Every structure is written in structure tokens, then in C-alpha cells.
PDB file of C-alpha atoms in Angstrom:
ATOM      1  CA  MET M   1     -14.274 -44.372 -10.551  1.00  0.00           C
ATOM      2  CA  SER M   2     -10.552 -45.019 -10.130  1.00  0.00           C
ATOM      3  CA  ARG M   3      -8.532 -43.592  -7.246  1.00  0.00           C
ATOM      4  CA  SER M   4      -6.560 -41.383  -9.635  1.00  0.00           C
ATOM      5  CA  GLY M   5      -9.820 -40.043 -11.023  1.00  0.00           C
ATOM      6  CA  ILE M   6     -10.954 -39.026  -7.536  1.00  0.00           C
ATOM      7  CA  VAL M   7      -7.636 -37.311  -6.866  1.00  0.00           C
ATOM      8  CA  ASN M   8      -7.851 -35.390 -10.123  1.00  0.00           C
ATOM      9  CA  VAL M   9     -11.364 -34.182  -9.339  1.00  0.00           C
ATOM     10  CA  ARG M  10     -10.262 -32.998  -5.897  1.00  0.00           C
ATOM     11  CA  MET M  11      -7.263 -31.244  -7.402  1.00  0.00           C
ATOM     12  CA  VAL M  12      -9.485 -29.368  -9.857  1.00  0.00           C
ATOM     13  CA  ILE M  13     -11.759 -28.272  -7.024  1.00  0.00           C
ATOM     14  CA  THR M  14      -8.733 -27.106  -5.034  1.00  0.00           C
ATOM     15  CA  GLU M  15      -7.397 -25.118  -7.983  1.00  0.00           C
ATOM     16  CA  GLU M  16     -10.752 -23.439  -8.415  1.00  0.00           C
ATOM     17  CA  LYS M  17     -10.797 -22.622  -4.704  1.00  0.00           C
ATOM     18  CA  MET M  18      -7.323 -21.092  -4.877  1.00  0.00           C
ATOM     19  CA  LEU M  19      -8.244 -18.962  -7.878  1.00  0.00           C
ATOM     20  CA  SER M  20     -11.323 -17.811  -5.978  1.00  0.00           C
ATOM     21  CA  ASN M  21      -9.242 -16.935  -2.900  1.00  0.00           C
ATOM     22  CA  ILE M  22      -6.737 -14.970  -4.981  1.00  0.00           C
ATOM     23  CA  ASP M  23      -9.611 -13.068  -6.584  1.00  0.00           C
ATOM     24  CA  LYS M  24     -11.076 -12.300  -3.144  1.00  0.00           C
ATOM     25  CA  VAL M  25      -7.748 -10.907  -1.938  1.00  0.00           C
ATOM     26  CA  GLN M  26      -7.382  -8.760  -5.042  1.00  0.00           C
ATOM     27  CA  ARG M  27     -10.849  -7.326  -4.514  1.00  0.00           C
ATOM     28  CA  LEU M  28     -10.052  -6.561  -0.868  1.00  0.00           C
ATOM     29  CA  ILE M  29      -6.989  -4.500  -1.815  1.00  0.00           C
ATOM     30  CA  ASN M  30      -8.643  -2.771  -4.762  1.00  0.00           C
ATOM     31  CA  PRO M  31      -8.811   0.938  -3.815  1.00  0.00           C
ATOM     32  CA  ASN M  32     -12.164   1.208  -5.646  1.00  0.00           C
ATOM     33  CA  SER M  33     -13.722  -1.686  -3.748  1.00  0.00           C
ATOM     34  CA  LYS M  34     -16.493  -0.965  -1.245  1.00  0.00           C
ATOM     35  CA  LYS M  35     -15.123  -3.566   1.183  1.00  0.00           C
ATOM     36  CA  GLN M  36     -11.458  -2.960   1.943  1.00  0.00           C
ATOM     37  CA  ILE M  37      -8.902  -3.770   4.616  1.00  0.00           C
ATOM     38  CA  VAL M  38      -9.518  -1.701   7.725  1.00  0.00           C
ATOM     39  CA  GLN M  39      -7.212  -3.178  10.363  1.00  0.00           C
ATOM     40  CA  LEU M  40      -4.836  -5.914   9.236  1.00  0.00           C
ATOM     41  CA  GLU M  41      -4.221  -7.127  12.795  1.00  0.00           C
ATOM     42  CA  ASP M  42      -7.954  -7.647  13.325  1.00  0.00           C
ATOM     43  CA  ASP M  43      -8.817  -8.996   9.885  1.00  0.00           C
ATOM     44  CA  SER M  44      -8.584 -12.765  10.322  1.00  0.00           C
ATOM     45  CA  TYR M  45     -10.543 -13.332   7.101  1.00  0.00           C
ATOM     46  CA  PHE M  46      -7.903 -11.576   5.020  1.00  0.00           C
ATOM     47  CA  LYS M  47      -5.005 -13.315   6.777  1.00  0.00           C
ATOM     48  CA  ASP M  48      -6.690 -16.715   6.387  1.00  0.00           C
ATOM     49  CA  LEU M  49      -7.009 -16.120   2.648  1.00  0.00           C
ATOM     50  CA  ILE M  50      -3.315 -15.251   2.387  1.00  0.00           C
ATOM     51  CA  GLU M  51      -2.342 -18.274   4.484  1.00  0.00           C
ATOM     52  CA  SER M  52      -4.383 -20.635   2.288  1.00  0.00           C
ATOM     53  CA  ILE M  53      -2.716 -19.316  -0.871  1.00  0.00           C
ATOM     54  CA  LYS M  54       0.746 -19.453   0.687  1.00  0.00           C
ATOM     55  CA  ALA M  55       0.209 -23.014   1.947  1.00  0.00           C
ATOM     56  CA  TYR M  56      -0.904 -24.155  -1.502  1.00  0.00           C
ATOM     57  CA  LEU M  57       2.202 -22.669  -3.127  1.00  0.00           C
ATOM     58  CA  ILE M  58       4.570 -24.179  -0.574  1.00  0.00           C
ATOM     59  CA  GLU M  59       2.960 -27.606  -0.208  1.00  0.00           C
ATOM     60  CA  TYR M  60       2.252 -28.330  -3.874  1.00  0.00           C
ATOM     61  CA  PRO M  61       4.101 -31.650  -4.399  1.00  0.00           C
ATOM     62  CA  LYS M  62       5.565 -31.319  -7.909  1.00  0.00           C
ATOM     63  CA  LYS M  63       6.628 -27.744  -8.437  1.00  0.00           C
ATOM     64  CA  LYS M  64       7.524 -28.188 -12.121  1.00  0.00           C
ATOM     65  CA  ASN M  65       3.923 -29.302 -12.767  1.00  0.00           C
ATOM     66  CA  PHE M  66       2.429 -26.395 -10.834  1.00  0.00           C
ATOM     67  CA  PRO M  67      -0.938 -25.211 -12.321  1.00  0.00           C
ATOM     68  CA  PRO M  68      -0.224 -22.335 -14.734  1.00  0.00           C
ATOM     69  CA  SER M  69      -3.507 -20.588 -13.940  1.00  0.00           C
ATOM     70  CA  ILE M  70      -2.753 -20.369 -10.223  1.00  0.00           C
ATOM     71  CA  TYR M  71       0.859 -19.302 -10.778  1.00  0.00           C
ATOM     72  CA  LYS M  72      -0.275 -16.568 -13.155  1.00  0.00           C
ATOM     73  CA  ALA M  73      -2.983 -15.380 -10.746  1.00  0.00           C
ATOM     74  CA  ALA M  74      -0.655 -15.412  -7.707  1.00  0.00           C
ATOM     75  CA  TYR M  75       2.093 -13.609  -9.593  1.00  0.00           C
ATOM     76  CA  GLY M  76      -0.440 -11.064 -10.813  1.00  0.00           C
ATOM     77  CA  LEU M  77      -1.660 -10.551  -7.242  1.00  0.00           C
ATOM     78  CA  VAL M  78       1.857  -9.817  -6.005  1.00  0.00           C
ATOM     79  CA  GLU M  79       2.510  -7.440  -8.876  1.00  0.00           C
ATOM     80  CA  TYR M  80      -0.809  -5.663  -8.284  1.00  0.00           C
ATOM     81  CA  ALA M  81      -0.095  -5.376  -4.544  1.00  0.00           C
ATOM     82  CA  THR M  82       3.377  -4.009  -5.258  1.00  0.00           C
ATOM     83  CA  ASN M  83       2.020  -1.365  -7.622  1.00  0.00           C
ATOM     84  CA  GLN M  84      -0.644  -0.395  -5.092  1.00  0.00           C
ATOM     85  CA  PHE M  85       1.977  -0.148  -2.342  1.00  0.00           C
ATOM     86  CA  GLU M  86       4.092   2.177  -4.470  1.00  0.00           C
ATOM     87  CA  GLU M  87       1.029   4.342  -5.136  1.00  0.00           C
ATOM     88  CA  ASN M  88       0.362   4.467  -1.395  1.00  0.00           C
ATOM     89  CA  THR M  89       3.936   5.583  -0.785  1.00  0.00           C
ATOM     90  CA  LYS M  90       3.439   8.469  -3.200  1.00  0.00           C
ATOM     91  CA  LYS M  91       0.220   9.437  -1.417  1.00  0.00           C
ATOM     92  CA  ILE M  92       1.988   9.363   1.956  1.00  0.00           C
ATOM     93  CA  GLU M  93       4.758  11.590   0.633  1.00  0.00           C
ATOM     94  CA  GLU M  94       2.149  14.045  -0.653  1.00  0.00           C
ATOM     95  CA  LEU M  95       0.366  14.047   2.726  1.00  0.00           C
ATOM     96  CA  ILE M  96       3.665  14.702   4.486  1.00  0.00           C
ATOM     97  CA  ARG M  97       4.329  17.681   2.234  1.00  0.00           C
ATOM     98  CA  GLN M  98       0.794  18.929   2.806  1.00  0.00           C
ATOM     99  CA  ARG M  99       1.166  18.649   6.559  1.00  0.00           C
ATOM    100  CA  GLU M 100       4.458  20.533   6.526  1.00  0.00           C
ATOM    101  CA  GLN M 101       2.846  23.234   4.405  1.00  0.00           C
ATOM    102  CA  ASN M 102      -0.096  23.477   6.800  1.00  0.00           C
ATOM    103  CA  ILE M 103       2.198  23.851   9.793  1.00  0.00           C
ATOM    104  CA  THR M 104       4.015  26.659   7.996  1.00  0.00           C
ATOM    105  CA  LEU M 105       0.682  28.324   7.199  1.00  0.00           C
ATOM    106  CA  ALA M 106      -0.341  28.019  10.844  1.00  0.00           C
ATOM    107  CA  GLY M 107       2.784  29.920  11.880  1.00  0.00           C
ATOM    108  CA  GLN M 108       2.162  32.632   9.289  1.00  0.00           C
ATOM    109  CA  LEU M 109      -1.475  33.033  10.316  1.00  0.00           C
ATOM    110  CA  LYS M 110      -0.502  33.231  13.974  1.00  0.00           C
ATOM    111  CA  GLU M 111       1.921  36.065  13.208  1.00  0.00           C
ATOM    112  CA  LEU M 112      -0.745  37.906  11.184  1.00  0.00           C
ATOM    113  CA  LEU M 113      -3.236  37.560  14.020  1.00  0.00           C
ATOM    114  CA  GLU M 114      -0.770  38.924  16.553  1.00  0.00           C
ATOM    115  CA  SER M 115       0.040  41.830  14.243  1.00  0.00           C
ATOM    116  CA  ALA M 116      -3.658  42.670  13.795  1.00  0.00           C
ATOM    117  CA  GLU M 117      -4.396  42.242  17.519  1.00  0.00           C
ATOM    118  CA  ASN M 118      -1.534  44.534  18.510  1.00  0.00           C
ATOM    119  CA  LYS M 119      -2.493  47.109  15.847  1.00  0.00           C
ATOM    120  CA  GLU M 120       1.046  47.197  14.473  1.00  0.00           C
ATOM    121  CA  LYS M 121       1.754  50.007  12.022  1.00  0.00           C
ATOM    122  CA  ASP M 122       2.135  47.693   9.047  1.00  0.00           C
ATOM    123  CA  TRP M 123      -0.582  45.147   9.942  1.00  0.00           C
ATOM    124  CA  LYS M 124      -2.702  46.185   6.946  1.00  0.00           C
ATOM    125  CA  ASP M 125       0.223  45.696   4.558  1.00  0.00           C
ATOM    126  CA  LYS M 126       0.946  42.272   6.035  1.00  0.00           C
ATOM    127  CA  VAL M 127      -2.672  41.205   5.652  1.00  0.00           C
ATOM    128  CA  LYS M 128      -2.748  42.574   2.113  1.00  0.00           C
ATOM    129  CA  ARG M 129       0.342  40.570   1.126  1.00  0.00           C
ATOM    130  CA  ALA M 130      -1.274  37.456   2.568  1.00  0.00           C
ATOM    131  CA  GLU M 131      -4.208  37.604   0.131  1.00  0.00           C
ATOM    132  CA  SER M 132      -2.455  35.198  -2.243  1.00  0.00           C
ATOM    133  CA  THR M 133      -1.826  32.736   0.590  1.00  0.00           C
ATOM    134  CA  PHE M 134      -5.071  32.595   2.564  1.00  0.00           C
ATOM    135  CA  GLU M 135      -8.737  32.404   1.611  1.00  0.00           C
ATOM    136  CA  GLU M 136     -10.860  35.519   1.383  1.00  0.00           C
ATOM    137  CA  ASP M 137     -12.760  34.741   4.608  1.00  0.00           C
ATOM    138  CA  ILE M 138      -9.480  34.589   6.569  1.00  0.00           C
ATOM    139  CA  ILE M 139      -8.348  37.956   5.172  1.00  0.00           C
ATOM    140  CA  GLU M 140     -11.702  39.519   6.044  1.00  0.00           C
ATOM    141  CA  THR M 141     -11.581  38.112   9.571  1.00  0.00           C
ATOM    142  CA  LEU M 142      -8.067  39.448  10.123  1.00  0.00           C
ATOM    143  CA  THR M 143      -9.275  42.848   8.944  1.00  0.00           C
ATOM    144  CA  ILE M 144     -12.112  42.742  11.499  1.00  0.00           C
ATOM    145  CA  VAL M 145      -9.573  42.087  14.263  1.00  0.00           C
ATOM    146  CA  GLY M 146      -7.269  44.855  13.110  1.00  0.00           C
ATOM    147  CA  LYS M 147     -10.036  47.471  12.786  1.00  0.00           C
ATOM    148  CA  ALA M 148     -11.910  46.560  15.975  1.00  0.00           C
ATOM    149  CA  LYS M 149     -12.239  49.477  18.446  1.00  0.00           C
ATOM    150  CA  SER M 150     -12.901  47.254  21.413  1.00  0.00           C
ATOM    151  CA  GLU M 151     -11.821  43.742  22.309  1.00  0.00           C
ATOM    152  CA  ASP M 152     -15.173  43.236  23.992  1.00  0.00           C
ATOM    153  CA  ALA M 153     -17.068  43.646  20.738  1.00  0.00           C
ATOM    154  CA  GLU M 154     -18.922  40.499  19.673  1.00  0.00           C
ATOM    155  CA  ASN M 155     -17.583  40.516  16.122  1.00  0.00           C
ATOM    156  CA  TYR M 156     -14.033  40.845  17.486  1.00  0.00           C
ATOM    157  CA  GLN M 157     -14.465  37.860  19.806  1.00  0.00           C
ATOM    158  CA  ASP M 158     -16.024  35.784  17.024  1.00  0.00           C
ATOM    159  CA  ALA M 159     -13.145  36.695  14.690  1.00  0.00           C
ATOM    160  CA  ILE M 160     -10.546  35.681  17.278  1.00  0.00           C
ATOM    161  CA  LYS M 161     -12.265  32.327  17.843  1.00  0.00           C
ATOM    162  CA  LEU M 162     -12.486  31.622  14.124  1.00  0.00           C
ATOM    163  CA  LEU M 163      -8.807  32.429  13.502  1.00  0.00           C
ATOM    164  CA  ASN M 164      -7.591  30.430  16.500  1.00  0.00           C
ATOM    165  CA  ALA M 165      -9.690  27.464  15.313  1.00  0.00           C
ATOM    166  CA  ARG M 166      -8.144  27.710  11.843  1.00  0.00           C
ATOM    167  CA  ILE M 167      -4.648  27.882  13.321  1.00  0.00           C
ATOM    168  CA  ASN M 168      -5.374  24.820  15.457  1.00  0.00           C
ATOM    169  CA  ASN M 169      -6.676  22.884  12.445  1.00  0.00           C
ATOM    170  CA  LEU M 170      -3.576  23.702  10.442  1.00  0.00           C
ATOM    171  CA  GLU M 171      -1.308  22.645  13.318  1.00  0.00           C
ATOM    172  CA  THR M 172      -3.046  19.394  14.226  1.00  0.00           C
ATOM    173  CA  ASN M 173      -3.833  18.256  10.650  1.00  0.00           C
ATOM    174  CA  LEU M 174      -6.470  15.858  11.941  1.00  0.00           C
ATOM    175  CA  HIS M 175      -7.812  15.022   8.484  1.00  0.00           C
ATOM    176  CA  ILE M 176      -4.302  14.270   7.253  1.00  0.00           C
ATOM    177  CA  GLU M 177      -3.642  11.991  10.227  1.00  0.00           C
ATOM    178  CA  ILE M 178      -6.845  10.085   9.468  1.00  0.00           C
ATOM    179  CA  ASP M 179      -5.901   9.713   5.805  1.00  0.00           C
ATOM    180  CA  MET M 180      -2.409   8.537   6.753  1.00  0.00           C
ATOM    181  CA  GLU M 181      -3.744   5.909   9.148  1.00  0.00           C
ATOM    182  CA  ARG M 182      -6.125   4.617   6.483  1.00  0.00           C
ATOM    183  CA  ILE M 183      -3.353   4.397   3.885  1.00  0.00           C
ATOM    184  CA  GLU M 184      -1.015   2.862   6.458  1.00  0.00           C
ATOM    185  CA  ASP M 185      -3.493   0.048   7.123  1.00  0.00           C
ATOM    186  CA  ARG M 186      -3.775  -0.674   3.394  1.00  0.00           C
ATOM    187  CA  SER M 187       0.007  -0.629   3.073  1.00  0.00           C
ATOM    188  CA  LYS M 188       0.340  -3.171   5.873  1.00  0.00           C
ATOM    189  CA  ALA M 189      -1.965  -5.516   3.988  1.00  0.00           C
ATOM    190  CA  LEU M 190      -0.177  -4.930   0.684  1.00  0.00           C
ATOM    191  CA  SER M 191       3.224  -5.495   2.253  1.00  0.00           C
ATOM    192  CA  TYR M 192       1.906  -8.650   3.927  1.00  0.00           C
ATOM    193  CA  ILE M 193       1.018 -10.015   0.496  1.00  0.00           C
ATOM    194  CA  GLY M 194       4.414  -9.025  -0.871  1.00  0.00           C
ATOM    195  CA  ILE M 195       6.246 -10.802   1.927  1.00  0.00           C
ATOM    196  CA  GLU M 196       4.167 -13.959   2.217  1.00  0.00           C
ATOM    197  CA  ILE M 197       3.013 -14.754  -1.329  1.00  0.00           C
ATOM    198  CA  ALA M 198       6.097 -13.529  -3.189  1.00  0.00           C
ATOM    199  CA  ASP M 199       8.368 -15.503  -0.875  1.00  0.00           C
ATOM    200  CA  ALA M 200       6.358 -18.682  -1.518  1.00  0.00           C
ATOM    201  CA  LEU M 201       6.484 -18.113  -5.287  1.00  0.00           C
ATOM    202  CA  LYS M 202      10.278 -18.072  -5.284  1.00  0.00           C
ATOM    203  CA  SER M 203      10.445 -21.856  -5.175  1.00  0.00           C
ATOM    204  CA  ILE M 204       8.166 -22.395  -8.171  1.00  0.00           C
ATOM    205  CA  PRO M 205       9.466 -22.249 -11.765  1.00  0.00           C
ATOM    206  CA  THR M 206       7.199 -20.590 -14.271  1.00  0.00           C
ATOM    207  CA  PRO M 207       4.918 -23.378 -15.566  1.00  0.00           C
ATOM    208  CA  ILE M 208       5.606 -24.384 -19.163  1.00  0.00           C
ATOM    209  CA  GLU M 209       2.503 -24.728 -21.276  1.00  0.00           C
ATOM    210  CA  VAL M 210       3.342 -27.281 -24.007  1.00  0.00           C
ATOM    211  CA  PRO M 211       0.822 -28.046 -26.807  1.00  0.00           C
ATOM    212  CA  GLU M 212      -0.585 -31.588 -26.549  1.00  0.00           C
ATOM    213  CA  GLU M 213       0.484 -32.593 -30.044  1.00  0.00           C
ATOM    214  CA  LYS M 214       4.076 -31.632 -29.226  1.00  0.00           C
ATOM    215  CA  VAL M 215       4.041 -33.842 -26.160  1.00  0.00           C
ATOM    216  CA  VAL M 216       2.932 -36.801 -28.267  1.00  0.00           C
ATOM    217  CA  GLU M 217       5.675 -36.212 -30.790  1.00  0.00           C
ATOM    218  CA  GLU M 218       8.353 -36.036 -28.121  1.00  0.00           C
ATOM    219  CA  VAL M 219       7.467 -39.291 -26.422  1.00  0.00           C
ATOM    220  CA  LYS M 220      10.276 -40.993 -28.311  1.00  0.00           C
ATOM    221  CA  GLN M 221      13.176 -41.931 -26.077  1.00  0.00           C
ATOM    222  CA  GLU M 222      15.818 -39.918 -27.938  1.00  0.00           C
ATOM    223  CA  LYS M 223      13.837 -36.692 -27.315  1.00  0.00           C
ATOM    224  CA  VAL M 224      13.187 -37.196 -23.605  1.00  0.00           C
ATOM    225  CA  GLN M 225      16.604 -36.066 -22.401  1.00  0.00           C
ATOM    226  CA  GLU M 226      16.569 -33.002 -24.644  1.00  0.00           C
ATOM    227  CA  VAL M 227      13.185 -31.944 -23.303  1.00  0.00           C
ATOM    228  CA  LYS M 228      14.355 -32.368 -19.721  1.00  0.00           C
ATOM    229  CA  GLU M 229      17.402 -30.214 -20.331  1.00  0.00           C
ATOM    230  CA  GLU M 230      15.289 -27.517 -21.957  1.00  0.00           C
ATOM    231  CA  GLU M 231      12.825 -27.590 -19.065  1.00  0.00           C
ATOM    232  CA  GLN M 232      15.625 -27.342 -16.517  1.00  0.00           C
ATOM    233  CA  GLN M 233      17.202 -24.374 -18.292  1.00  0.00           C
ATOM    234  CA  TYR M 234      13.831 -22.686 -18.725  1.00  0.00           C
ATOM    235  CA  ALA M 235      12.997 -23.223 -15.057  1.00  0.00           C
ATOM    236  CA  GLN M 236      16.299 -21.690 -13.985  1.00  0.00           C
ATOM    237  CA  GLU M 237      15.718 -18.664 -16.186  1.00  0.00           C
ATOM    238  CA  THR M 238      12.076 -18.118 -15.275  1.00  0.00           C
ATOM    239  CA  THR M 239      11.904 -19.026 -11.599  1.00  0.00           C
ATOM    240  CA  PHE M 240      10.328 -16.147  -9.676  1.00  0.00           C
ATOM    241  CA  GLU M 241      13.584 -15.504  -7.826  1.00  0.00           C
ATOM    242  CA  ALA M 242      15.350 -14.954 -11.160  1.00  0.00           C
ATOM    243  CA  LYS M 243      12.993 -12.150 -12.090  1.00  0.00           C
ATOM    244  CA  PRO M 244      14.677  -9.331 -10.188  1.00  0.00           C
ATOM    245  CA  SER M 245      12.512  -6.373 -11.148  1.00  0.00           C
ATOM    246  CA  LEU M 246       9.345  -7.389  -9.296  1.00  0.00           C
ATOM    247  CA  TRP M 247      11.044  -9.318  -6.504  1.00  0.00           C
ATOM    248  CA  GLN M 248      13.443  -6.431  -5.810  1.00  0.00           C
ATOM    249  CA  ARG M 249      10.495  -4.063  -5.564  1.00  0.00           C
ATOM    250  CA  ILE M 250       8.885  -6.417  -3.042  1.00  0.00           C
ATOM    251  CA  LYS M 251      12.086  -6.555  -0.980  1.00  0.00           C
ATOM    252  CA  ASN M 252      12.363  -2.787  -1.061  1.00  0.00           C
ATOM    253  CA  SER M 253       8.749  -2.557   0.072  1.00  0.00           C
ATOM    254  CA  LYS M 254       9.123  -4.773   3.144  1.00  0.00           C
ATOM    255  CA  PHE M 255       6.866  -3.636   5.943  1.00  0.00           C
ATOM    256  CA  VAL M 256       9.454  -2.595   8.520  1.00  0.00           C
ATOM    257  CA  ARG M 257      11.348  -0.453   6.022  1.00  0.00           C
ATOM    258  CA  ALA M 258       8.239   0.926   4.368  1.00  0.00           C
ATOM    259  CA  ILE M 259       6.460   1.795   7.592  1.00  0.00           C
ATOM    260  CA  LYS M 260       9.363   4.082   8.517  1.00  0.00           C
ATOM    261  CA  ALA M 261       8.600   6.222   5.482  1.00  0.00           C
ATOM    262  CA  ILE M 262       4.895   6.083   6.174  1.00  0.00           C
ATOM    263  CA  THR M 263       5.208   7.151   9.806  1.00  0.00           C
ATOM    264  CA  LYS M 264       8.410   9.191   9.745  1.00  0.00           C
ATOM    265  CA  ILE M 265       6.595  12.346  10.832  1.00  0.00           C
ATOM    266  CA  ARG M 266       5.129  10.691  13.911  1.00  0.00           C
ATOM    267  CA  ILE M 267       6.760  11.361  17.257  1.00  0.00           C
ATOM    268  CA  VAL M 268       6.778   7.709  18.344  1.00  0.00           C
ATOM    269  CA  LEU M 269       7.550   4.797  16.012  1.00  0.00           C
ATOM    270  CA  ASP M 270       6.475   1.455  17.489  1.00  0.00           C
ATOM    271  CA  TYR M 271       8.057  -1.631  15.901  1.00  0.00           C
ATOM    272  CA  SER M 272       6.154  -4.059  18.140  1.00  0.00           C
ATOM    273  CA  ASP M 273       3.354  -4.456  15.587  1.00  0.00           C
ATOM    274  CA  ALA M 274       5.674  -5.048  12.628  1.00  0.00           C
ATOM    275  CA  LEU M 275       4.808  -8.039  10.471  1.00  0.00           C
ATOM    276  CA  PRO M 276       7.011 -11.132  10.624  1.00  0.00           C
ATOM    277  CA  GLU M 277       9.445 -11.757   7.815  1.00  0.00           C
ATOM    278  CA  GLY M 278       8.402 -14.206   5.130  1.00  0.00           C
ATOM    279  CA  ARG M 279       9.918 -17.630   5.592  1.00  0.00           C
ATOM    280  CA  GLY M 280      13.251 -18.089   3.943  1.00  0.00           C
ATOM    281  CA  GLU M 281      13.869 -14.378   3.439  1.00  0.00           C
ATOM    282  CA  ASN M 282      16.981 -12.867   4.932  1.00  0.00           C
ATOM    283  CA  ASN M 283      17.215  -9.250   6.079  1.00  0.00           C
TER     284      ASN M 283
END
């Protein structure tokens, strides 16, 4: 077997490996997948996959002859990650609204409890008006507090405990915090793909798939220069960097900027864990 034959076989194997790695990454960020990213910082397997894809894109020797199948798969991965990131942002915004609503409800319930405890003249009216806001069990428990003859009664004490627990749950929003952390971890991984893979794709023109019979016909010397000019123009028009819609979305979804929106309701925002910028990308 000739040396060139060996090289070609190795190249085919490498292409297959890259396609497999891209598929593995896509499955890891699929929200319906059983195995997903948990902690980006601790997931060396995921980061190794991204690094292998990035290295292949950057180190491929002849960019204009880049394998169409790998370019298409890598581009599709970035687009999929970008769409998933945008969906995550919407989910975060919804969780923020839900948390704000819960905090408001906690304040309202606290006022109702105080009114019922103090036996205010209009406590029954206040509880009645709250029927459209709180569940039936909360309304019934408030009524028990308001009608209780003694604070030592067991049902009174149980009612107070239940209402205080509900107020605490609404204030702390533990389940929302857990959901936000889970989505935040996925967003880190998605943004990591957007920064690393999309940045590497910028240097590669969209591969041109030319039918074999057309190549044979254009072997003639007078056609060579024309083909080169067409390829150069096509490459300039179709290079990843010249496709602003997707690339702009990636830039707008950079981790440091995006994580502000994701964690804007947290008291402390720590930038120390922010992902590094992709090579060649300016702020």
C-alpha cells in the first residue's frame, strides 16, 4: 500500500472519530437525554470532547478542502447549542418571575396570618378576598387561626406551624434555586460550545461540494483560473464569520454576559469561575 493510501485511510478514521465526538456532545446537551452535563468544571469527558473537535478544526491543514460532513455537523452543533441556550434563558426568566411572585405571596400570607392571629375586625374579609390567590387548604388554615379560642389549642399550634412553613417555602424558593442551578450548569456547557467551536469554525470556508463529472470537465487550463476565482468569492461569502445571524447570537450568548442574566437575582455574583474567551475573539 502506498504512503498516500495509508494517510487517506487514517484521515477517514479521523473524520469518523470527529463525527462520533460531535454526536456525543450533542447527546450530552440534549435536554431529553438521560445522561447530561451536571458540573462543567468537573466534567473532563465533556471538555475533552470539545477540545478534540476544536483542535481538528484549527489544525486541519487545507481549510478549503475541509470535510463537508464534519463542517456541517460542527455547524449544526453550534446552532443546536445556541438554540438550547436561548431556551434556557427563557426558562431562567420565567423562574425569576416565579420567584418574585412567590416572595410577594409570602408577604401577603404573612399579613393575613398576623391579621388572623390578632383577631382584627376585618380578618374574615381579608381571608375571603384571598381565596382567589391561595389554595383552599391555606384559606382553611387561616380560618382555624382566626377562630381559635385559645393559642394553646393543638389545632391552633398546628395551623401556625403549617402557615409559617408555607411562608418560609415561598420566601426561600428552594426548588427554584435548584432548578436555576441545574439550568445554569447546562448553560455553561452550551456557552462553552458556542465560544470554543464557533470561534474555530470562523477560519473555515463552507466546503464546496462539486460533482465529479464537473471536476473532470474543468481540468482544462483555461477553466482553472475561473474556478479558483469562483471558489475564492464563494469562500468569502460563506465563511462562518460572514454569516452574522448565528455568530452574532453566539457572541451575545457569551458566558460572562449570559451568566449575569442567569444569576442576576443572586446576592453574590462570582466571576472567578467564568469560562475563558475563545481564542481570537475580542471582547
